[in-house]
CSV table of C-alpha atoms in Angstrom, one decimal:
chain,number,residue,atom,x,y,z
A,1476,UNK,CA,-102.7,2.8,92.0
A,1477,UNK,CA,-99.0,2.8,90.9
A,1478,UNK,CA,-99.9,1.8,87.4
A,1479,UNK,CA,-101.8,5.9,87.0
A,1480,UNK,CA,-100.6,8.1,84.9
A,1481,UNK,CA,-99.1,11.3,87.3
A,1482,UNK,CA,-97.8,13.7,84.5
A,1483,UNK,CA,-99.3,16.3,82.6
A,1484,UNK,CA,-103.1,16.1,82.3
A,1485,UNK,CA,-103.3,12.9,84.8
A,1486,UNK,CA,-106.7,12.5,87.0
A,1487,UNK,CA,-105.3,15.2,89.7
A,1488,UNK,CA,-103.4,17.4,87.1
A,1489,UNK,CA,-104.0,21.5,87.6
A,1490,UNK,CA,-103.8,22.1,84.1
A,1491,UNK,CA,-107.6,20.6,83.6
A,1492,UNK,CA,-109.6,23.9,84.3
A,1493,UNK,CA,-113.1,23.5,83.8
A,1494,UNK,CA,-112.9,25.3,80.0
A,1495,UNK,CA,-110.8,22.1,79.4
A,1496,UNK,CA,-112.7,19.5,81.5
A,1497,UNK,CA,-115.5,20.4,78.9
A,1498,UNK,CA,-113.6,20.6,76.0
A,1499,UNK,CA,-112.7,17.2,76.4
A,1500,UNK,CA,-115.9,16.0,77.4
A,1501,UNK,CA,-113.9,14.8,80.6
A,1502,UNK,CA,-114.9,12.2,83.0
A,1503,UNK,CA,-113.0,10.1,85.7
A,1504,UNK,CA,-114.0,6.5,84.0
A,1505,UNK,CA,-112.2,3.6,84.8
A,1506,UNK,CA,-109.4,2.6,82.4
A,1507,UNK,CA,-109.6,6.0,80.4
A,1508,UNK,CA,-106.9,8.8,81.1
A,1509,UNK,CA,-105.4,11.9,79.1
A,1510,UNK,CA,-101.5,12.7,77.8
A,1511,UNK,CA,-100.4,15.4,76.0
A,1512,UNK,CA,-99.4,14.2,72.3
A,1513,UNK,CA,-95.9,14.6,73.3
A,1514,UNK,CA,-95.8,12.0,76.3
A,1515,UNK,CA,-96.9,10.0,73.9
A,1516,UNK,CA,-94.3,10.5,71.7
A,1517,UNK,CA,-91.6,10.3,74.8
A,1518,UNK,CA,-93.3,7.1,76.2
A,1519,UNK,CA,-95.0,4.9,73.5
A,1520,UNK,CA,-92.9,3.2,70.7
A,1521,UNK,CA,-95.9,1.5,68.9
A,1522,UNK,CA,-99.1,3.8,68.4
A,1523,UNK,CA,-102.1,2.8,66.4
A,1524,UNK,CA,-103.6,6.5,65.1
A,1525,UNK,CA,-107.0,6.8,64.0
A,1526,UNK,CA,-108.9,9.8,63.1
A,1527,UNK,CA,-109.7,11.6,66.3
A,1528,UNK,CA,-111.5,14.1,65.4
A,1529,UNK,CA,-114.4,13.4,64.0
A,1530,UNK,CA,-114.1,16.9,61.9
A,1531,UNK,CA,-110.9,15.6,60.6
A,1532,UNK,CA,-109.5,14.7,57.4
A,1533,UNK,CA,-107.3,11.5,57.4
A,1534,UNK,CA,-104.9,10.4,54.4
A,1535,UNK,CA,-102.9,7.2,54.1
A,1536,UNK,CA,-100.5,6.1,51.6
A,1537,UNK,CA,-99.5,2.6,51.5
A,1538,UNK,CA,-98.1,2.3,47.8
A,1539,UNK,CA,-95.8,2.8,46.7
A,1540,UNK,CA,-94.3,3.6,50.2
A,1541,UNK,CA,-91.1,1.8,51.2
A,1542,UNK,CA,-87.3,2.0,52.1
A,1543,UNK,CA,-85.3,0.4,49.2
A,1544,UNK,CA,-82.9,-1.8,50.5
A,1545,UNK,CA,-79.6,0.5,48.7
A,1546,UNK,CA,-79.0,4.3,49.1
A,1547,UNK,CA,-77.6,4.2,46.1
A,1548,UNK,CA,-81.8,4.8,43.8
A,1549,UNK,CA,-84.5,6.9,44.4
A,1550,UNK,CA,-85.8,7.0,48.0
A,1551,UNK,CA,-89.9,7.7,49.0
A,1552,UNK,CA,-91.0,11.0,49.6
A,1553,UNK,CA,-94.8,12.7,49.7
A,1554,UNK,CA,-95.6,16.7,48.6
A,1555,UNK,CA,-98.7,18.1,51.2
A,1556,UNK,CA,-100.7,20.9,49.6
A,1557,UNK,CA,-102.6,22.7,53.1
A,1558,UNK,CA,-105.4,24.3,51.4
A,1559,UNK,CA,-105.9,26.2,54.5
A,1560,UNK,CA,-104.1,27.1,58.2
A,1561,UNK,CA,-104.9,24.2,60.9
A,1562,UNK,CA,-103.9,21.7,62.7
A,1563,UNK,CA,-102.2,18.5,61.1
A,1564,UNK,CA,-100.7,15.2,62.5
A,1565,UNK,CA,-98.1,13.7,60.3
A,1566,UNK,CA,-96.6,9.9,61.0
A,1567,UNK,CA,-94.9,7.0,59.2
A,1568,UNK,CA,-96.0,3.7,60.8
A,1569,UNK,CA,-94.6,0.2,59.7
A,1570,UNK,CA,-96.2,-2.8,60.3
A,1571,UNK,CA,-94.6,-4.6,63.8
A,1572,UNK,CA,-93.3,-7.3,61.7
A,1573,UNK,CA,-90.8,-9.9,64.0
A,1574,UNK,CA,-87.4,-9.8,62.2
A,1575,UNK,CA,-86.1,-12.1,60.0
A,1576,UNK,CA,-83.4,-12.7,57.6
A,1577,UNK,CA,-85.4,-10.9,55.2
A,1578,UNK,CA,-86.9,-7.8,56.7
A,1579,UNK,CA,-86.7,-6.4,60.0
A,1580,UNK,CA,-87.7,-3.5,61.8
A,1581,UNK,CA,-86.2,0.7,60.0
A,1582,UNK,CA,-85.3,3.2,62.2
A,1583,UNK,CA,-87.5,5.6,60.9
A,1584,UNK,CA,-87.8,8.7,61.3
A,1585,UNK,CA,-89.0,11.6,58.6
A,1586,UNK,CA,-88.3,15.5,58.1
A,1587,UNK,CA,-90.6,18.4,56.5
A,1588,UNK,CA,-89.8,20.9,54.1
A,1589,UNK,CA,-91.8,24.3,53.5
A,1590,UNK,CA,-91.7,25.4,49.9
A,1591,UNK,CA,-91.5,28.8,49.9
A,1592,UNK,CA,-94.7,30.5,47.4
A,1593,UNK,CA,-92.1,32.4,46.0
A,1594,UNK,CA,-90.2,29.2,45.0
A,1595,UNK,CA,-92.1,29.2,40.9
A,1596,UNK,CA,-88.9,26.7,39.6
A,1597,UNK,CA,-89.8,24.2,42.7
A,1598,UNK,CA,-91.3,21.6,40.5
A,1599,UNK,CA,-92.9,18.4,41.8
A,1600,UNK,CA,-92.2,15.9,38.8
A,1601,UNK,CA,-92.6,12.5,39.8
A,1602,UNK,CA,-88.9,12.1,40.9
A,1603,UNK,CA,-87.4,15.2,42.7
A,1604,UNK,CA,-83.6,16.3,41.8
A,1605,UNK,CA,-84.0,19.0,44.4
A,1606,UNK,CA,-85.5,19.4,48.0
A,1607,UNK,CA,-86.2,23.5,49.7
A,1608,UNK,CA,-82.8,24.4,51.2
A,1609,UNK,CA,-84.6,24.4,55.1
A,1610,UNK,CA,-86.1,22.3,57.5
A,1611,UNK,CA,-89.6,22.8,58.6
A,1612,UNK,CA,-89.7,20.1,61.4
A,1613,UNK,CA,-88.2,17.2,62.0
A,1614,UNK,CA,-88.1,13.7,64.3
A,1615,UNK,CA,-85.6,11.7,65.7
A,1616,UNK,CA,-84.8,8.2,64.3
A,1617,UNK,CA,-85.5,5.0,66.4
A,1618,UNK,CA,-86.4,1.7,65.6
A,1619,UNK,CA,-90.2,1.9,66.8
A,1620,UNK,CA,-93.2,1.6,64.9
A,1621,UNK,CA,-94.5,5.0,64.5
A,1622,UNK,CA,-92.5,8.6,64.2
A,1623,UNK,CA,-95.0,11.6,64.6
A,1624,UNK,CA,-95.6,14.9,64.7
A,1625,UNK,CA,-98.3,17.2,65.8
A,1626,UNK,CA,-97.6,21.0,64.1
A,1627,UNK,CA,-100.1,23.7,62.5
A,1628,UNK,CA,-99.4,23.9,59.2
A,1629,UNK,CA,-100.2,27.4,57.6
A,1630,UNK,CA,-102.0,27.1,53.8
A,1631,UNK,CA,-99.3,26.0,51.4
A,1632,UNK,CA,-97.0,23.2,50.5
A,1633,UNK,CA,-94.7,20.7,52.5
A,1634,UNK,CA,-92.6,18.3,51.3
A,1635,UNK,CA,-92.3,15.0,53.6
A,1636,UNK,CA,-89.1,12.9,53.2
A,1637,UNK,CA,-89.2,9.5,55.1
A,1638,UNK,CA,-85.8,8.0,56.3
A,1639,UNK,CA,-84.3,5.3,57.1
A,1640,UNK,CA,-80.7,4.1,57.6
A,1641,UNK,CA,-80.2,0.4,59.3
A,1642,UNK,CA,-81.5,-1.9,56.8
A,1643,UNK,CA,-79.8,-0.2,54.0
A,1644,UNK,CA,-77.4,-2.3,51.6
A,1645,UNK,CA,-73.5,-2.4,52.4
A,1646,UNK,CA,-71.0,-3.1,49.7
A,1647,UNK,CA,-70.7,-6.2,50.0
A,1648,UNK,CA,-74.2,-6.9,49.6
A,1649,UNK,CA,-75.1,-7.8,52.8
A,1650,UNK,CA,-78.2,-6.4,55.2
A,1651,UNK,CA,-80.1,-4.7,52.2
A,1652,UNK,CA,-83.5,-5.4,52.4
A,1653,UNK,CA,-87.1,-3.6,51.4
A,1654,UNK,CA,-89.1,-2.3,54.1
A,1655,UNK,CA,-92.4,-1.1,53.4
A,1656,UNK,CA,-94.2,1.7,55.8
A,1657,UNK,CA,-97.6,3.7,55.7
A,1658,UNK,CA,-97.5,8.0,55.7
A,1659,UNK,CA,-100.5,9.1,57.4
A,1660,UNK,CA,-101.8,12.8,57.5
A,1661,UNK,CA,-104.5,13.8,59.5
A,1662,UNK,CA,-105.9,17.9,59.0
A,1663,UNK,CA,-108.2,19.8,60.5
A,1664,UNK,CA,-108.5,21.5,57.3
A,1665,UNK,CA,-108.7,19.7,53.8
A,1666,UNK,CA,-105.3,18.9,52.5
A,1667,UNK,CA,-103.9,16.7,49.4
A,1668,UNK,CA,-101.2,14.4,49.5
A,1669,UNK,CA,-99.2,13.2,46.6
A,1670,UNK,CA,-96.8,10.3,46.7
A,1671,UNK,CA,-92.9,11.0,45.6
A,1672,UNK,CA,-89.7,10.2,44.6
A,1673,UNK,CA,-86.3,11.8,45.3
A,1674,UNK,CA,-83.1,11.0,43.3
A,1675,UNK,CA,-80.2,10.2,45.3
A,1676,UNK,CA,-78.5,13.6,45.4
A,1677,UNK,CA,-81.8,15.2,46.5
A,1678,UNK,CA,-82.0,12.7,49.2
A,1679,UNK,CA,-78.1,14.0,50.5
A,1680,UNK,CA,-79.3,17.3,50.6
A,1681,UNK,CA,-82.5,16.6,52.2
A,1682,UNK,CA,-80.2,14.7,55.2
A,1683,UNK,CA,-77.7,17.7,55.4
A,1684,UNK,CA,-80.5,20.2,55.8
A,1685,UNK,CA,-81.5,17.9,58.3
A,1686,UNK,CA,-78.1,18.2,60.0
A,1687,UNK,CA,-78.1,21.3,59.9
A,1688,UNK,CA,-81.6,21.6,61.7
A,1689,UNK,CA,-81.0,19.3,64.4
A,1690,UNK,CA,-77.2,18.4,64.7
A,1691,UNK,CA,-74.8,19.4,67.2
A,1692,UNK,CA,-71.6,20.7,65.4
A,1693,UNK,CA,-68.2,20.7,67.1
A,1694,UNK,CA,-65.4,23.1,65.1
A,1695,UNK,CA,-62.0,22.8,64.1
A,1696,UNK,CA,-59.4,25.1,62.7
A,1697,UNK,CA,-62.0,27.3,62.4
A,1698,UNK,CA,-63.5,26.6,58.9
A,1699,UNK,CA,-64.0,22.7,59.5
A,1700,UNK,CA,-67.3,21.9,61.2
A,1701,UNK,CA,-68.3,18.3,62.2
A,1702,UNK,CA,-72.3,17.5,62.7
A,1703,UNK,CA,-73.1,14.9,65.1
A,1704,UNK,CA,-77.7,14.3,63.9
A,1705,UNK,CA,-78.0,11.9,67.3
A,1706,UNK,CA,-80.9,9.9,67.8
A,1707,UNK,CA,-80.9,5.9,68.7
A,1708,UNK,CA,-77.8,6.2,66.2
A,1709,UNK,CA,-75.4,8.9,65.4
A,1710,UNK,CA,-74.5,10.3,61.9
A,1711,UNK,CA,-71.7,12.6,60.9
A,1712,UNK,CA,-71.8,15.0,58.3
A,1713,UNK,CA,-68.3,17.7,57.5
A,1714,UNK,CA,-68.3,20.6,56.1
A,1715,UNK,CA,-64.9,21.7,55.1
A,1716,UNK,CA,-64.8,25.2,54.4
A,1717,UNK,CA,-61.0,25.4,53.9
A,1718,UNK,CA,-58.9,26.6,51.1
A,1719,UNK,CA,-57.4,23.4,51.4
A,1720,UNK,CA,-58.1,19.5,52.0
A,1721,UNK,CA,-58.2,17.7,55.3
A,1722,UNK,CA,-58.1,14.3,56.1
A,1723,UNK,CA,-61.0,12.7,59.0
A,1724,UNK,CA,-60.2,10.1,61.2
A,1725,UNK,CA,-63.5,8.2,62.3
A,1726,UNK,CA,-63.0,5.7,64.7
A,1727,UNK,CA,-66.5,3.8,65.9
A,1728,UNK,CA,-67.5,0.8,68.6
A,1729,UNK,CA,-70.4,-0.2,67.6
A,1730,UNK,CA,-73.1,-3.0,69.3
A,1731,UNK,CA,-75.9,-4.4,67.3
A,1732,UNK,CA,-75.8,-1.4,65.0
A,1733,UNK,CA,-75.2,-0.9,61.2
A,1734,UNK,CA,-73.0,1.6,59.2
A,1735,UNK,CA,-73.5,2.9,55.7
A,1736,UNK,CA,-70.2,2.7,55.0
A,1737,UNK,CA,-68.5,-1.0,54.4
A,1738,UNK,CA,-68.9,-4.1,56.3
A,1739,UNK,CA,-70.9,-3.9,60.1
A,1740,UNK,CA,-68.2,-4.5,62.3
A,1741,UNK,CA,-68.1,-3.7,65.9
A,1742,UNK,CA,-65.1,-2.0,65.8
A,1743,UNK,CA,-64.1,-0.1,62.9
A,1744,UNK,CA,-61.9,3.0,61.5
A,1745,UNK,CA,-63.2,5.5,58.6
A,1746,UNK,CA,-60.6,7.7,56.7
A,1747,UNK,CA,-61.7,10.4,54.4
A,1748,UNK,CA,-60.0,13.1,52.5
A,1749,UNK,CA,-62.4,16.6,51.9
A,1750,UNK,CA,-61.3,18.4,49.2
A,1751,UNK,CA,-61.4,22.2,49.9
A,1752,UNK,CA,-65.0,24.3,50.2
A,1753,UNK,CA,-66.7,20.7,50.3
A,1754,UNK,CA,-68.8,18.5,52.3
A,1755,UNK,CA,-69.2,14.7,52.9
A,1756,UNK,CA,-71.8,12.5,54.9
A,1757,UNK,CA,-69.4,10.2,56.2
A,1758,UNK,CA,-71.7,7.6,57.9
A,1759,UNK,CA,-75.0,6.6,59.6
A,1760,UNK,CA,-75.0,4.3,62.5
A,1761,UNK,CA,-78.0,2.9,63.2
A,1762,UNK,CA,-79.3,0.9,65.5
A,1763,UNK,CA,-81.3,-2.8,65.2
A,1764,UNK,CA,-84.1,-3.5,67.3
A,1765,UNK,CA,-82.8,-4.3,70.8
A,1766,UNK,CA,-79.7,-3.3,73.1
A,1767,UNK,CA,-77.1,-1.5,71.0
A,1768,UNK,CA,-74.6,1.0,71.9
A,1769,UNK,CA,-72.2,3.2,70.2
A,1770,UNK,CA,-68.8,5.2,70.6
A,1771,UNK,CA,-67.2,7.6,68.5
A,1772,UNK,CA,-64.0,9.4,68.7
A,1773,UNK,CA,-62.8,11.4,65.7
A,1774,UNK,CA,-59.6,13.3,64.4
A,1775,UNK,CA,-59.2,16.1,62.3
A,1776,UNK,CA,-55.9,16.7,60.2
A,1777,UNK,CA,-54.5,18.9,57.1
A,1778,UNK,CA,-54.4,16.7,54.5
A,1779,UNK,CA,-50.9,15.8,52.3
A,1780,UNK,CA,-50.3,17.8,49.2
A,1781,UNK,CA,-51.7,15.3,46.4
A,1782,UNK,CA,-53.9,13.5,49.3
A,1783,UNK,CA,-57.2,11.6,48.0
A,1784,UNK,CA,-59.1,8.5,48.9
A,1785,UNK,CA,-61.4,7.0,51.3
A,1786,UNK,CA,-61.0,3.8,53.7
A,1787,UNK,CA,-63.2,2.1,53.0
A,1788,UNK,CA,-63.4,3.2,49.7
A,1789,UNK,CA,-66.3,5.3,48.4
A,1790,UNK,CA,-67.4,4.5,45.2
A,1791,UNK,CA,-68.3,6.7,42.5
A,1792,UNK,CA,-71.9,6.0,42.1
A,1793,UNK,CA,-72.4,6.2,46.0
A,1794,UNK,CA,-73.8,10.0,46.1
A,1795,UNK,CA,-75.0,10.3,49.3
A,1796,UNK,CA,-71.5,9.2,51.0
A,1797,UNK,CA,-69.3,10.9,48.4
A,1798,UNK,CA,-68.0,14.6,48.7
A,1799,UNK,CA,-69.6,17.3,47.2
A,1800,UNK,CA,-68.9,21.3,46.5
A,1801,UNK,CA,-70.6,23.2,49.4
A,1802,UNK,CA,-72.6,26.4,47.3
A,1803,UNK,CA,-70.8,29.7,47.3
């Protein structure tokens, strides 16, 4: 019928040998069909997972998980100790809540550290001040119920960071609300999983690395490098490795989306000064649930002699939007 499922490992697929036909204890009933995991990733915005193996190990943490409703505290994050190599599933699912004024639904979306064995001062205190300097894997955010990802994890320890962007609070107080989510990790091998918090700088370095994992970057003058992390939203990170300051120009048309940065309006112009060898997250666009598009058309200058400032203004307590020294 036209409601089958053609792709990889449908009914008529060459892919099922008979090694795999038995494997997967394969028959041709009515109603029941296979996809590979990343289909369902590419097709499916709310999955339900359950333990599918019945050799596997399943964790889920419900408490203290949630998204705080400012970027400005300590934001949720979970340390995995592997105890041996195997197979793992890792997701954040939140509850398919209808919106309201109070709570509606995150674009979520989550990234995973490796700490290195040879990293003794890593130290997992209740709240982290530090997060390992690469990117293991990560997903892309959307406004769905579940992110995911299938990877073998080799014996060690991960670190999971959860994000989310689009019910965050603006400065004026507006759109900040809580939204609370589940982590669930699923081994072939048994694992422990630890519930965490990272200060706000931690949390800015944990979304550059992920920049830098997954961004495209677009250079100027050389030294000056612009990260564009896409996903349902865009966010855009600078790097300016210049002996001297420059001045960004973002200007954004947005529909149904929010920014980090001052008030949601559809049409709106950033201006930031980087001081020299620095870096600055200058915003996150992200998307609410239904149609929403974006444009975004930015200009890089030197900056005056004596130049400084931000429109709209950054304040100083904002961390994660304010510039920083990149490392030497």
């Amino acid at each position: 019928s036209g409601s089958d499922w053609k792709g990889d490992w449908g009914a008529n697929c060459p892919l099922w040998t008979p090694e795999a036909r038995l494997q997967a204890e394969y028959t041709q009933e009515a109603g029941l069909f296979f996809m590979g995991l990343h289909d369902v990733c590419k097709y499916f915005l709310s999955i339900h997972i359950c333990q599918y193996r019945a050799d596997w190990h399943g964790t889920s943490i419900h408490t203290p998980s949630e998204f705080p409703a400012s970027l400005l505290t300590s934001q949720p994050c979970f340390e995995i100790v592997q105890e041996e190599d195997g197979e793992a599933l890792v997701a954040v699912m939140q509850a398919e809540d209808k919106d309201s004024a109070d709570t509606f639904q995150a674009d979520i979306g989550f990234a995973i550290f490796h700490v290195s064995e040879h990293a003794k001062d890593w130290q997992a205190n209740e709240v982290l001040s530090r997060v390992p300097e690469k990117v293991f894997i990560a997903t892309k955010f959307a406004v769905r119920d579940s992110a995911l990802l299938p990877k073998v994890l080799s014996k060690g320890r991960y670190l999971v960071v959860a994000m989310s962007f689009n019910q965050r609070a603006a400065p004026d107080g507006t759109m900040g609300c809580i939204r609370p989510f589940t982590l669930g990790f699923y081994t072939s091998r048994l694992a422990f999983v630890k519930p965490l918090r990272l200060d706000p700088k931690a949390f800015r370095d944990a979304m550059v690395a992920v920049c830098h994992h997954s961004a495209k970057v677009k250079q100027f003058y050389e030294w000056v490098s612009v990260f564009q992390l896409q996903g349902s939203g865009i966010s855009v990170y600078v790097e300016n490795k210049l002996s001297r300051a420059i001045q960004i120009y973002t200007e954004l048309h947005v529909s149904n989306m929010g920014i980090s940065r001052g008030k949601s309006e559809a049409d709106c112009t950033l201006v930031d000064i980087i001081p020299p060898h620095s870096a600055m997250i200058v915003c996150c666009c992200s998307p609410w649930r239904g149609g929403n598009s974006y444009e975004m058309n930015y200009k890089v200058d030197y900056a005056g002699s004596g130049a400084e400032g931000h429109i709209p203004p950054v304040d100083a307590g904002d961390v994660f939007h304010h510039p920083f020294l990149l490392p030497r």
